[in-house]
Short mmCIF file of C-alpha atoms and ligand atoms in Angstrom, two decimals:
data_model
loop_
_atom_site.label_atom_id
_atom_site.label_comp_id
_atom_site.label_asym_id
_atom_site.label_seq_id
_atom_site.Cartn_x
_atom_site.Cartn_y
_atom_site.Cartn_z
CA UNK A 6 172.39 149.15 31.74
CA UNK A 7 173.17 149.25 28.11
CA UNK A 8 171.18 146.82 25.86
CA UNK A 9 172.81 144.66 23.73
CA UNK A 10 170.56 144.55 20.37
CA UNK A 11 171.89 141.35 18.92
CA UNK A 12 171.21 139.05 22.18
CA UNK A 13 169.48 136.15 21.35
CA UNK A 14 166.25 136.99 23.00
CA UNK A 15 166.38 140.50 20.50
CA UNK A 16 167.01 137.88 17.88
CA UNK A 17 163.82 135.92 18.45
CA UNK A 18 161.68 139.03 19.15
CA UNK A 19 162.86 140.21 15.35
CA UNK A 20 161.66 136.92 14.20
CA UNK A 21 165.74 136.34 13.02
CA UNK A 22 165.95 132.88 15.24
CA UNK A 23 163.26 130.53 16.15
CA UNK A 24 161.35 130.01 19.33
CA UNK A 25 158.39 127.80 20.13
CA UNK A 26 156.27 129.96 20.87
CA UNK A 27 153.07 129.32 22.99
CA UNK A 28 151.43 133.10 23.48
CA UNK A 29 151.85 136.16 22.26
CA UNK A 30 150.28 139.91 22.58
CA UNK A 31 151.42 143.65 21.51
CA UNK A 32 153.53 143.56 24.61
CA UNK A 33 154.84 140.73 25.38
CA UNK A 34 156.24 137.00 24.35
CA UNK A 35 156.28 133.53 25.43
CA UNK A 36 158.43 130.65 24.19
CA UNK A 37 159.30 127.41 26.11
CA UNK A 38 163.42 127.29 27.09
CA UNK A 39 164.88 125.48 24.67
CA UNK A 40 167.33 124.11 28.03
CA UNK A 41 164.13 122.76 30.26
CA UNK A 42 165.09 122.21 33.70
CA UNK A 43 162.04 120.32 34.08
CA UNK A 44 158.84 119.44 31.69
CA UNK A 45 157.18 122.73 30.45
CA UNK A 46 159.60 125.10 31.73
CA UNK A 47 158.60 128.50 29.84
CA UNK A 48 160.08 132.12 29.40
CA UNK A 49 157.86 135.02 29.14
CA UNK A 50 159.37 138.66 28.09
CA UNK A 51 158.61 142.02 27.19
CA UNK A 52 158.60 143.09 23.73
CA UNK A 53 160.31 146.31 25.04
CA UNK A 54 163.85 146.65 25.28
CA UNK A 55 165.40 146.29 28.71
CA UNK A 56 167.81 144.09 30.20
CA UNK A 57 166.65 143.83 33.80
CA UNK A 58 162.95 144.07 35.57
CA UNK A 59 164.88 147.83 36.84
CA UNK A 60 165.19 149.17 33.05
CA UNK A 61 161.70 148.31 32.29
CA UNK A 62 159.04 150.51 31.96
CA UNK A 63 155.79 150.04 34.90
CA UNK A 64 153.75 149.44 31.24
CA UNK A 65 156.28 146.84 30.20
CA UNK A 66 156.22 145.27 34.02
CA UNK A 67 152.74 144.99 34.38
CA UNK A 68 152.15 143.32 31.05
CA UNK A 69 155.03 140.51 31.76
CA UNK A 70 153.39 139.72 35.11
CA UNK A 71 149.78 139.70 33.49
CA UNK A 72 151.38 137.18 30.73
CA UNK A 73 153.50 135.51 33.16
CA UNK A 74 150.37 134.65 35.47
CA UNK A 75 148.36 133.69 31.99
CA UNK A 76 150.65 131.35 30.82
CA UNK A 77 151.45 129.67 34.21
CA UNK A 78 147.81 128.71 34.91
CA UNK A 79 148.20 127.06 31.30
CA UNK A 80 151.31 125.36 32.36
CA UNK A 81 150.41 124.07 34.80
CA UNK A 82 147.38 122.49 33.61
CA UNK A 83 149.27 121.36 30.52
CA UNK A 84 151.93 119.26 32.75
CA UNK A 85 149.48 118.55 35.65
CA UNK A 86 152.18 119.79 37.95
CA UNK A 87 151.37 120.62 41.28
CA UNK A 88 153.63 123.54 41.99
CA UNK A 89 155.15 125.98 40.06
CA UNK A 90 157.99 127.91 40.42
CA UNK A 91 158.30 131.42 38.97
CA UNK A 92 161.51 133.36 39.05
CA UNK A 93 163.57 136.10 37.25
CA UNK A 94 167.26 137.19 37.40
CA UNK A 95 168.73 140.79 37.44
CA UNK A 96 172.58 140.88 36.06
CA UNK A 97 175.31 138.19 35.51
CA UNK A 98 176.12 138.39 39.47
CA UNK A 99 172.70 137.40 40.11
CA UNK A 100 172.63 134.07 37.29
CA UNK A 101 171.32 136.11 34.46
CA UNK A 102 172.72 134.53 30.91
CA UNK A 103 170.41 136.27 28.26
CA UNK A 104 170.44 140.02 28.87
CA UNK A 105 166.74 140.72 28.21
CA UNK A 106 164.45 140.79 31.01
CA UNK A 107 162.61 137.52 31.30
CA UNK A 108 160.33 135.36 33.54
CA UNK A 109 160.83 132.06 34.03
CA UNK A 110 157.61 129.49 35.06
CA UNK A 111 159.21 126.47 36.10
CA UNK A 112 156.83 123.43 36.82
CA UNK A 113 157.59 121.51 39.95
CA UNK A 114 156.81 118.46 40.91
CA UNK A 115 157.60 116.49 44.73
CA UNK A 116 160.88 114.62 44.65
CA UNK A 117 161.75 115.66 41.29
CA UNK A 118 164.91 117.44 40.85
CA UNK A 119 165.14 120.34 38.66
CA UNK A 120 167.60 120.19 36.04
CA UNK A 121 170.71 122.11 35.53
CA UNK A 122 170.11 125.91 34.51
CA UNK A 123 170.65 126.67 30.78
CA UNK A 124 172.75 123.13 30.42
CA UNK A 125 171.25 120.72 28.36
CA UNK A 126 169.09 120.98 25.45
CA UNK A 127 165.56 119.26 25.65
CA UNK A 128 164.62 116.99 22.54
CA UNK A 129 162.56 118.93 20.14
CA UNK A 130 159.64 116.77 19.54
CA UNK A 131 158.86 116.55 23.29
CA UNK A 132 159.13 120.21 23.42
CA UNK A 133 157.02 120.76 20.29
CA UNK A 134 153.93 118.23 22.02
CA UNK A 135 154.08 120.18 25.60
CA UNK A 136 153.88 123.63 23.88
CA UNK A 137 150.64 122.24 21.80
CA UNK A 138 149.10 121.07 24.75
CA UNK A 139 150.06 124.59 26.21
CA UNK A 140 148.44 126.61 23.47
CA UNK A 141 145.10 124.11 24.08
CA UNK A 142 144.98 125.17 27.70
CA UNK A 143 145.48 128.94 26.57
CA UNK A 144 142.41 128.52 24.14
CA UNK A 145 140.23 126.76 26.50
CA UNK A 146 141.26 129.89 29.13
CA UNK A 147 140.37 132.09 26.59
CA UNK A 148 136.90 129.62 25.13
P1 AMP B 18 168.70 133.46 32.41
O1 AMP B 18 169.90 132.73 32.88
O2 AMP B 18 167.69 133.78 33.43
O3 AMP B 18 169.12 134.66 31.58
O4 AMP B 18 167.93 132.45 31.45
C1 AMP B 18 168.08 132.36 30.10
C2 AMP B 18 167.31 131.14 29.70
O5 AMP B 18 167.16 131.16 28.30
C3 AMP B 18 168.01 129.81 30.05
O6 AMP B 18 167.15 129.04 30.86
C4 AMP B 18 168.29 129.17 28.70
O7 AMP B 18 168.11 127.78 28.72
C5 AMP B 18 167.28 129.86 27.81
N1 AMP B 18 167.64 130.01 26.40
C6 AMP B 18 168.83 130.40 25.90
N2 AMP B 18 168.76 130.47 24.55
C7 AMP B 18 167.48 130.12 24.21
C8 AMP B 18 166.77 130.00 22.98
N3 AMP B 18 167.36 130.26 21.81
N4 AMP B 18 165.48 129.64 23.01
C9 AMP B 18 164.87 129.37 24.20
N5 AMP B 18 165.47 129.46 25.39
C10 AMP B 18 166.77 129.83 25.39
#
């Protein structure tokens, strides 16, 4: 499928529009969703250019799922949630809005709703204090 270079994933990845951003490596990105559907709800993507997980390169694949399985034992630690769900969309038919591949590491918590896909924008300060306490569980992974 033809990538669009001006989606707003492509944007961030440029460093043209702002993410906060909680890990990052030669490969790969990861930013919280700026439309949580619950507390902590992160996006991890390739630095490569591909719009679903089929246009991506096994290099490209295998680095998202490394980052992807990184940043979700972080997550999880940094919400104390007991479940977490991980999922990724191929195409408009199957619910994909941006078109650049992307995981997504949902937290989950029992009898707790998720919120509304891509919907309604979380407030920025509570954002801003669960990605810190994201990047403090990445350093004590890494310490
Ligand atoms: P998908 O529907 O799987 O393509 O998911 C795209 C996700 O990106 C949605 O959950 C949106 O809330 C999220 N999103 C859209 N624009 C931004 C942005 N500028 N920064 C962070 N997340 C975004």
């Amino acid at each position: 499928m033809a990538y669009d270079r001006n989606n707003v994933f492509a944007r961030i990845l440029r460093g043209e529009l702002p993410c906060i951003k909680v890990y990052e490596d030669p490969a790969t990105l990861a930013f919280l969703d700026i439309m949580p559907q619950s507390d902590g709800h992160t996006l991890v993507l390739p630095k490569e250019p591909a719009v679903t997980l089929l246009d991506l390169s096994p290099e490209a694949a295998s680095a998202c799922i490394l980052t992807t399985k990184r940043v979700a034992a972080a997550v999880r630690r940094a919400v104390g949630a007991p479940g977490l769900l991980i999922s990724q969309f191929n195409g408009e038919a199957a619910g994909q809005t941006v078109p650049h591949v992307h995981f997504h590491i949902i937290p989950r918590f029992p009898g707790l709703k998720l919120k509304a896909h891509a919907r309604e924008k979380g407030d920025s300060d509570r954002l801003e204090q669960i990605a810190a306490r994201i990047m403090g569980e990445l350093d004590a992974q890494r310490g």
